[in-house]
Coordinates of N, CA, C and O in Angstrom, one line a residue:
X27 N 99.0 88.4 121.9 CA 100.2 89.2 121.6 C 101.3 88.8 122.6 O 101.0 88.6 123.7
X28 N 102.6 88.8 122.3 CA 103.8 89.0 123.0 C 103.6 87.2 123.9 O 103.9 86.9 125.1
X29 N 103.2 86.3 122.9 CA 103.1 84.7 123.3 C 101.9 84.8 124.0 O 101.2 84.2 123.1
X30 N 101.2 85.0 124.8 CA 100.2 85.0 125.9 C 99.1 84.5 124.7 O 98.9 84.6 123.5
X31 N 98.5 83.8 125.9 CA 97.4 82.6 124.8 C 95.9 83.2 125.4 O 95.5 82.9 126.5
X32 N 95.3 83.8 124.6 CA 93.5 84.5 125.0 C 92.7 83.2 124.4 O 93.0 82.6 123.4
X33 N 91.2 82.9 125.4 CA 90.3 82.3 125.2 C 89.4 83.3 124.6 O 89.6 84.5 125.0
X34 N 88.5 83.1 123.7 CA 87.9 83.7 123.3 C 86.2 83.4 123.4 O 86.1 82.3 123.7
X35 N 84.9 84.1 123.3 CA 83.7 83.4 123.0 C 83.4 83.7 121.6 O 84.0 84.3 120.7
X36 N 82.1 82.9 122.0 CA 81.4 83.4 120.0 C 81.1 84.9 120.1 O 81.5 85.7 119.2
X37 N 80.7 85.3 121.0 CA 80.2 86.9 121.4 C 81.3 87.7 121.1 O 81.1 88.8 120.6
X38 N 82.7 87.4 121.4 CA 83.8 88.2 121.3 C 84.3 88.5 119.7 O 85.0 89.5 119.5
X39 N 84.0 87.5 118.5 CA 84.7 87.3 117.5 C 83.7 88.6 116.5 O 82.7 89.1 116.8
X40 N 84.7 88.7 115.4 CA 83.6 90.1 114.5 C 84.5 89.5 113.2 O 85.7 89.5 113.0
X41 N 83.5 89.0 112.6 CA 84.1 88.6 111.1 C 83.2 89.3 110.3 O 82.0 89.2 110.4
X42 N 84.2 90.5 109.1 CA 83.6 90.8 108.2 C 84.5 90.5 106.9 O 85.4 89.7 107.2
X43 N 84.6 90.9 105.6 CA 85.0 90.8 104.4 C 86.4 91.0 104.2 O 86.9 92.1 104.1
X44 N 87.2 89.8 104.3 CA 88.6 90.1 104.2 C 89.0 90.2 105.9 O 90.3 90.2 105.9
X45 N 88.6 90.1 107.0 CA 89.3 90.9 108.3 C 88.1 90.5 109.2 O 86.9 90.6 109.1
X46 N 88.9 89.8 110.5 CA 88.1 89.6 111.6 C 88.8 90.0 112.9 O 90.0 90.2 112.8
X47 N 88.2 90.0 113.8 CA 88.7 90.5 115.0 C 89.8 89.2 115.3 O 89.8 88.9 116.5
X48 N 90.5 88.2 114.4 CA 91.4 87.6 115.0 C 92.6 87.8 114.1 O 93.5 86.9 114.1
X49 N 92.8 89.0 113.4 CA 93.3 88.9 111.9 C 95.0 88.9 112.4 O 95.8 88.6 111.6
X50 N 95.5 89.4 113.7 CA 96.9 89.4 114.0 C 97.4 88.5 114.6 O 98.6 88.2 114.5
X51 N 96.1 87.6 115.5 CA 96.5 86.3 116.1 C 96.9 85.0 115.5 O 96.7 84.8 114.3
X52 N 97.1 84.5 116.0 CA 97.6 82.6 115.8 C 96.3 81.8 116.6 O 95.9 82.0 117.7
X53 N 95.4 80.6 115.5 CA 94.3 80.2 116.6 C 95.0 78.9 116.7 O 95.2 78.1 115.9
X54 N 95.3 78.9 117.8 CA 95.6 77.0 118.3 C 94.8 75.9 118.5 O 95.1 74.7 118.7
X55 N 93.4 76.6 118.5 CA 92.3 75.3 119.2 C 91.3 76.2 118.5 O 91.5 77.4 118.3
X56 N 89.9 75.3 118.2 CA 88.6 76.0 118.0 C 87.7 75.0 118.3 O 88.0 73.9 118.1
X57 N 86.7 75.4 118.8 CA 85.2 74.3 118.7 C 83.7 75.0 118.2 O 83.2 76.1 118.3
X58 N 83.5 74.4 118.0 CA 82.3 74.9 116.6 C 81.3 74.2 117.0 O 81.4 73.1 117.6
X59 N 80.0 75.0 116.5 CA 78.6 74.3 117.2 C 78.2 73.9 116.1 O 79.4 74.0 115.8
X60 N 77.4 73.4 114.8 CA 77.0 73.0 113.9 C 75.6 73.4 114.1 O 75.2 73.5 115.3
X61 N 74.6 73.7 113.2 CA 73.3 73.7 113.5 C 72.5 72.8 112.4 O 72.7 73.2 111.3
X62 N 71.7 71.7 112.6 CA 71.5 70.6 111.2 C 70.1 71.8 111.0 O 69.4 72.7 111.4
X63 N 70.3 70.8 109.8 CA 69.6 71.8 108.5 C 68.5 70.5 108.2 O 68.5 69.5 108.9
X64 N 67.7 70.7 107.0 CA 67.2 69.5 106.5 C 68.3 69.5 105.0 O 68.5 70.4 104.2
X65 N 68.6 68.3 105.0 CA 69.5 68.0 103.6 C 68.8 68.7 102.4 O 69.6 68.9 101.5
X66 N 67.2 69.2 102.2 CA 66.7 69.4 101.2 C 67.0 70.4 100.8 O 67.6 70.6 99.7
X67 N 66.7 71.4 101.8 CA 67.1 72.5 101.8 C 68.4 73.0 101.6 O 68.6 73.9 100.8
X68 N 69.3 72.4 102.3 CA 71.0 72.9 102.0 C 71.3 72.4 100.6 O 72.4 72.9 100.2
X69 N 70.8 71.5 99.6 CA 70.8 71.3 98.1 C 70.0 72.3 97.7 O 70.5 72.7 96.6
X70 N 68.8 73.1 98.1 CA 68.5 73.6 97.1 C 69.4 75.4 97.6 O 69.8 76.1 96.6
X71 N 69.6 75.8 98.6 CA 70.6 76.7 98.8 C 71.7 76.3 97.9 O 71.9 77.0 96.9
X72 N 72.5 75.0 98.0 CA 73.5 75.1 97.1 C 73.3 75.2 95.6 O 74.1 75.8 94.9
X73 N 72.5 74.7 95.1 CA 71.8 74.7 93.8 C 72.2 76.4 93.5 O 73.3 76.9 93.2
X74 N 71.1 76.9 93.7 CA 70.8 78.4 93.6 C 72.3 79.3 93.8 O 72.5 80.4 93.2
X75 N 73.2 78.7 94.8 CA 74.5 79.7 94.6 C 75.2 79.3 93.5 O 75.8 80.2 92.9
X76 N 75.2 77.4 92.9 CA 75.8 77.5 91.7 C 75.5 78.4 90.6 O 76.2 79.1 89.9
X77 N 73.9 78.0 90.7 CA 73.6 78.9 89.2 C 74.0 80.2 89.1 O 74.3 80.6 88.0
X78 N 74.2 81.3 90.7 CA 74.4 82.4 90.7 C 76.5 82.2 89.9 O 77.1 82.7 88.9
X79 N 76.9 81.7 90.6 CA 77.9 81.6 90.2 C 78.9 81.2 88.6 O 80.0 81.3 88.2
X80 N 77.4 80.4 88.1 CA 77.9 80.5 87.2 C 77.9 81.0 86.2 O 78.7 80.8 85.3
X81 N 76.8 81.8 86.2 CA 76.0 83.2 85.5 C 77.2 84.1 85.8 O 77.4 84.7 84.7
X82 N 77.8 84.4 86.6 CA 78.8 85.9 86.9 C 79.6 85.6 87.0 O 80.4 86.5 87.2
X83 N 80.5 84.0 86.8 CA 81.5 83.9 86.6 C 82.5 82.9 85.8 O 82.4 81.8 86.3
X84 N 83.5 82.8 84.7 CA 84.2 82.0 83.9 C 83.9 80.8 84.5 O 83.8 81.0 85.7
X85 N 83.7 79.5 84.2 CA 83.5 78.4 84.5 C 84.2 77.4 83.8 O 84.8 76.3 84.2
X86 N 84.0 77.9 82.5 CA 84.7 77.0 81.4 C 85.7 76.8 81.2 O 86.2 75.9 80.5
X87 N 86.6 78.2 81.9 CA 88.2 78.4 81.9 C 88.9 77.5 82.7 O 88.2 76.7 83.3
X88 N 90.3 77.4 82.9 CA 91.0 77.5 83.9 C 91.3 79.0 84.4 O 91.3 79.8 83.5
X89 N 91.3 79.3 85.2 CA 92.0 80.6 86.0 C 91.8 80.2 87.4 O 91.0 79.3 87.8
X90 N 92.8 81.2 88.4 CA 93.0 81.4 89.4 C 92.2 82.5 90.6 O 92.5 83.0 91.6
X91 N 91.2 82.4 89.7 CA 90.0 83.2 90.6 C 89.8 84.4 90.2 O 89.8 84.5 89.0
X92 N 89.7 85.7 90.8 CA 89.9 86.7 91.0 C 91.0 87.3 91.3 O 91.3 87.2 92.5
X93 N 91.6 87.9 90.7 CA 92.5 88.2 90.4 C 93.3 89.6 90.8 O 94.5 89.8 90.8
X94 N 92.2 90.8 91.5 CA 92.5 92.0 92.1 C 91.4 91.9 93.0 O 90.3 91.5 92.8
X95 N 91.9 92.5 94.3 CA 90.9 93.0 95.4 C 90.3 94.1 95.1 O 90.7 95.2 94.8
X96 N 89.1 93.6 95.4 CA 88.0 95.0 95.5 C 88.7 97.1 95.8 O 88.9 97.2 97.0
X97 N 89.0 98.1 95.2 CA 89.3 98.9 95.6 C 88.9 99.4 97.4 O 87.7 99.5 97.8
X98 N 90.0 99.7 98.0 CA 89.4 100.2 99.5 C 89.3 101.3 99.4 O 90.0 102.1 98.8
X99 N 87.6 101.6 100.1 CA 87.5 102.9 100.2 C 87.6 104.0 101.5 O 86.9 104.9 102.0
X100 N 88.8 103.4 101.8 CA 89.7 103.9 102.9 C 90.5 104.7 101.9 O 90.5 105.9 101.9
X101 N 91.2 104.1 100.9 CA 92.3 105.0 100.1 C 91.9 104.8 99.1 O 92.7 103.9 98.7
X102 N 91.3 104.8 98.4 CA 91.0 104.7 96.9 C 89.5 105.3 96.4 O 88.3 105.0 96.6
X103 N 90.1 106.3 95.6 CA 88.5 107.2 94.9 C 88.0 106.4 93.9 O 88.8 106.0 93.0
X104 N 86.9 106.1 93.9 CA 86.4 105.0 93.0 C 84.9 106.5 91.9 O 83.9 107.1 92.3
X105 N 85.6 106.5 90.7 CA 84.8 107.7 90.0 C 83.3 107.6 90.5 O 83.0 106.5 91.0
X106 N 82.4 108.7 90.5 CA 80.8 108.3 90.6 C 80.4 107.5 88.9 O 80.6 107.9 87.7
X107 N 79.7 106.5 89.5 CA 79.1 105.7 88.4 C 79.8 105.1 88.1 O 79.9 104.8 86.9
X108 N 80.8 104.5 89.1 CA 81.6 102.9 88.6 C 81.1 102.0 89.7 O 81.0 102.8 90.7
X109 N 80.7 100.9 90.2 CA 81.0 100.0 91.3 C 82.4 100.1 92.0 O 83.3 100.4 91.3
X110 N 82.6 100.0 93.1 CA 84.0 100.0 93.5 C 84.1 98.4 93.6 O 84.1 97.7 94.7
X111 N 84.2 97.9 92.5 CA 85.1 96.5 92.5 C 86.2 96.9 91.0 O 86.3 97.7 90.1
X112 N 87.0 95.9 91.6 CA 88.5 95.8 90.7 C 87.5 95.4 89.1 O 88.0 95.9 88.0
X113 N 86.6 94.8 89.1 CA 85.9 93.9 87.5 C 85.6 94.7 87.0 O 85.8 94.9 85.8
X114 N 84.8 95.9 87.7 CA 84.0 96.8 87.2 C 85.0 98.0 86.4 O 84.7 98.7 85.4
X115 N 86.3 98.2 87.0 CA 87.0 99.2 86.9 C 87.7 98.7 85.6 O 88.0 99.5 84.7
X116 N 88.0 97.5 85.7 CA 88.6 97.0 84.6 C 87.7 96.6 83.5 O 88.1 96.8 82.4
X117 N 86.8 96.2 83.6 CA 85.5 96.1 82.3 C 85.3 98.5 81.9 O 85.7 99.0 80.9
X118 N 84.9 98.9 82.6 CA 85.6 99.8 82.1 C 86.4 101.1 81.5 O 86.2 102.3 81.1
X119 N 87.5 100.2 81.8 CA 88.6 100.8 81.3 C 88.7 100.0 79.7 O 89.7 100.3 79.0
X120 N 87.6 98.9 78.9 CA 87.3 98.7 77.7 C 88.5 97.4 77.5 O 89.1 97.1 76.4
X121 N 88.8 96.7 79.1 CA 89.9 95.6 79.0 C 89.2 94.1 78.8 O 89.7 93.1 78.4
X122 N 87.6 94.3 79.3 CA 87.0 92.8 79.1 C 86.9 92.3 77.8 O 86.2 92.7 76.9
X123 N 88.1 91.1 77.7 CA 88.0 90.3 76.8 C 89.8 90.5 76.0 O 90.2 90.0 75.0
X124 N 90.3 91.2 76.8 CA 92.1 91.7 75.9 C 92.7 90.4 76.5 O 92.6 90.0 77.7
X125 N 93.5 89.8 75.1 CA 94.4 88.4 75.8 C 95.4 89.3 74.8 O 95.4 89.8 73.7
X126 N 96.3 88.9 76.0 CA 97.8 88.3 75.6 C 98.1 87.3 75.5 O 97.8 86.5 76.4
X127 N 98.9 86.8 74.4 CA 99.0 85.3 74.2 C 98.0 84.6 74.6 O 96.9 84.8 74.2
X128 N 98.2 83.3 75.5 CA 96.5 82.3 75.7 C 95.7 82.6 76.7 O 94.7 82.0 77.0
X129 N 96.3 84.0 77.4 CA 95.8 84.7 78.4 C 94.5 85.4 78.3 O 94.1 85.6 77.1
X130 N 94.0 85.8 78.8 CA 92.4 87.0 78.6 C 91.7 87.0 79.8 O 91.4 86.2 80.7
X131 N 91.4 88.6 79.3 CA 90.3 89.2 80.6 C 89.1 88.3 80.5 O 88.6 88.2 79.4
X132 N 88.8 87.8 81.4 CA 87.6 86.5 81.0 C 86.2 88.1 80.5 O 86.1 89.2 81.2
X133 N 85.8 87.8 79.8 CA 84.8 88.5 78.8 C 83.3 88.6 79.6 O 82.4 89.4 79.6
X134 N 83.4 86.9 80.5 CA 82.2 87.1 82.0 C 82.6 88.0 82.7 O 82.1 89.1 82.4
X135 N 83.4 87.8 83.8 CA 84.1 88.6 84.6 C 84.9 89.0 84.4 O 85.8 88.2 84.4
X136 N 85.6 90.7 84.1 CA 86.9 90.9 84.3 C 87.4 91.0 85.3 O 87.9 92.1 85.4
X137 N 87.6 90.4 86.5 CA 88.8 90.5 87.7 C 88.7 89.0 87.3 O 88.8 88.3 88.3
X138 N 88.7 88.2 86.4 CA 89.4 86.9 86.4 C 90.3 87.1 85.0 O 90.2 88.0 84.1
X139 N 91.1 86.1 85.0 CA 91.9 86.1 84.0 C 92.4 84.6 83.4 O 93.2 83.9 83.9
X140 N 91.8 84.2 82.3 CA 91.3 82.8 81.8 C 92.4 82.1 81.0 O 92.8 82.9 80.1
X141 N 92.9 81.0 80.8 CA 93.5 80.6 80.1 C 93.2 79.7 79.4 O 93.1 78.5 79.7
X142 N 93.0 80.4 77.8 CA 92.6 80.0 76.9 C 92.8 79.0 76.2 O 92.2 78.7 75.2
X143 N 94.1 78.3 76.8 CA 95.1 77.1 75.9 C 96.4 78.1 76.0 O 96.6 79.3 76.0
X144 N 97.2 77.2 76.2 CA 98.9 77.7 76.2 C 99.5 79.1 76.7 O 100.5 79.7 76.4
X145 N 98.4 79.5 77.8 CA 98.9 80.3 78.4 C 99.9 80.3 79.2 O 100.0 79.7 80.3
X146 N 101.4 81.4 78.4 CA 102.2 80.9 79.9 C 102.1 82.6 81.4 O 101.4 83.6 81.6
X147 N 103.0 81.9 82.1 CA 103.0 82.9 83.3 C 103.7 84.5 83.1 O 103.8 85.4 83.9
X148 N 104.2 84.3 81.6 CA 104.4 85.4 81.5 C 102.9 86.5 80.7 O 102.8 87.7 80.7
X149 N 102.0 85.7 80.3 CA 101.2 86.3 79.1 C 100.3 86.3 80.7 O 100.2 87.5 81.0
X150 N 100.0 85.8 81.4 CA 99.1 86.0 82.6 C 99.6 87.3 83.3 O 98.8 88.2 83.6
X151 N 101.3 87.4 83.6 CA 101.6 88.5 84.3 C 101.6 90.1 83.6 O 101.5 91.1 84.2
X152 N 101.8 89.9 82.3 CA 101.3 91.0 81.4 C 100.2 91.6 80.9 O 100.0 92.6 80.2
X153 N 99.3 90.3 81.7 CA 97.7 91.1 81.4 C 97.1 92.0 82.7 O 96.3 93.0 82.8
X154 N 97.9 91.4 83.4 CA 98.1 91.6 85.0 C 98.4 93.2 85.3 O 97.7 94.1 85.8
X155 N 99.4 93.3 84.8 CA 100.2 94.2 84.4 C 99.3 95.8 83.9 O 99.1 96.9 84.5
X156 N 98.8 95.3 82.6 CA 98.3 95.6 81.7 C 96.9 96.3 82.4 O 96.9 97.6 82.4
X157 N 95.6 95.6 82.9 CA 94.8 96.2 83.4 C 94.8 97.1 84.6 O 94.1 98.1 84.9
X158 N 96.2 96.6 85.5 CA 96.6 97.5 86.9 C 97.4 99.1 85.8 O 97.1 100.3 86.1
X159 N 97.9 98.8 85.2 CA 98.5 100.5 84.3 C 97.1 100.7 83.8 O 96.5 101.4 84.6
X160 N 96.3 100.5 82.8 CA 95.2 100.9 82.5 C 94.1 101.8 82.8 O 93.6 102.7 82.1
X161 N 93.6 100.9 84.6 CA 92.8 101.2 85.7 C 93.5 102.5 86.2 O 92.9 103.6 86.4
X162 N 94.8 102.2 86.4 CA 95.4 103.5 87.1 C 95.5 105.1 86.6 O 95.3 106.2 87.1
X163 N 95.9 104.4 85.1 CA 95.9 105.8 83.7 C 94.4 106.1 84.1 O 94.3 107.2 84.7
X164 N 93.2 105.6 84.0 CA 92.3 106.2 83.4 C 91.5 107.0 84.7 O 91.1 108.1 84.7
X165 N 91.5 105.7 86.0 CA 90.9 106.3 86.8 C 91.5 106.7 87.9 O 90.7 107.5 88.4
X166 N 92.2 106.7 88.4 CA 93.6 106.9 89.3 C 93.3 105.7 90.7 O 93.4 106.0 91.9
X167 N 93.1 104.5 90.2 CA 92.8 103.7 91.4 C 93.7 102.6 91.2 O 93.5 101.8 90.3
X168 N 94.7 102.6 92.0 CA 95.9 101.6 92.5 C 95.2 99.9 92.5 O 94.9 99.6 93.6
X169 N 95.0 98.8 91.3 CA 94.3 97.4 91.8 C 95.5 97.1 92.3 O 96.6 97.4 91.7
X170 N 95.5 96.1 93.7 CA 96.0 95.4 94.2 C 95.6 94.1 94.0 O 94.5 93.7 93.9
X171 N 97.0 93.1 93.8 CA 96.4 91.5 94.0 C 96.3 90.8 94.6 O 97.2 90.5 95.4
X172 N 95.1 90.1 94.4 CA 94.6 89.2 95.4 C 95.2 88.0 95.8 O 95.2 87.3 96.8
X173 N 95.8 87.9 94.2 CA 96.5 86.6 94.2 C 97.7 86.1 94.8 O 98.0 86.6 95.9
X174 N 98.2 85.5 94.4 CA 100.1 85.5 95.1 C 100.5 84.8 94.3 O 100.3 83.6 94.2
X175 N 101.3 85.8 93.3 CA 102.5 85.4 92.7 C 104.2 84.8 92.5 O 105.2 85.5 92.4
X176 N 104.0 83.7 92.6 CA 105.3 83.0 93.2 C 106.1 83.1 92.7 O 105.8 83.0 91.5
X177 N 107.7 83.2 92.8 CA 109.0 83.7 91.6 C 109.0 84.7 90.8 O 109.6 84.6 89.8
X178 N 108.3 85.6 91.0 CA 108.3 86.8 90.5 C 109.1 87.9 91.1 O 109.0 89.0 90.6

């Protein structure tokens, strides 16, 4: 803070989801220890996260990932018997699978948003739109995006 440059250790650092103990700073320098693996192994770890990933998530689409952050449950009441994720609140709220124009709630995942052919940025920002009023009407939870919307 206030320019002054802190060294840091591995002991000092706290990374969790979204936020780590360096989230206000500037890092100028890092060094990293590497630990080898056997190659067999880090294929079959990678194997196993595709499949997970492609089981739970649009693959076949284009889209821009995920689309709303997880509700915080710092400020945000998440009903009993929903997950507190943005997909869950949005699947439902009965939105998995609503397109606008070439747009759509991907029907795997709702916190992605897929473009089906000729989607423009306005039928993406109206679905956008669309599930954040929805979520809000039904359950009173504010989705935030994860994304970043440019010229808007």
């Amino acid at each position: 803070a206030n320019g002054e440059v802190y060294q840091r250790s591995a002991d000092d650092l706290v990374f969790d989801y979204r936020q780590s103990s360096l989230d206000d700073l500037v890092i100028l320098e890092a060094s990293c220890r590497l630990e080898e693996d056997h190659p067999r192994e880090l294929a079959q770890r990678m194997q196993k996260q595709w499949i997970i990933k492609k089981a739970s998530q649009p693959m076949g689409h284009q889209s821009a990932g995920c689309v709303f952050r997880n509700p915080d449950p710092a400020v945000d009441r998440v009903p009993e018997g929903i997950p507190p994720s943005a997909g869950a609140l949005i699947d439902r709220a009965g939105l998995k699978g609503l397109a606008i124009g070439g747009a759509r709630v991907s029907p795997t995942h709702a916190n992605f948003i897929v473009n089906e052919g000729g989607a423009s940025a306005s039928d993406v920002r109206r679905l956008i739109d669309r599930c954040r009023d929805e979520v809000g009407a039904r359950f009173g939870v504010t989705l935030r995006e994860e994304i970043r919307l440019l010229g808007w």
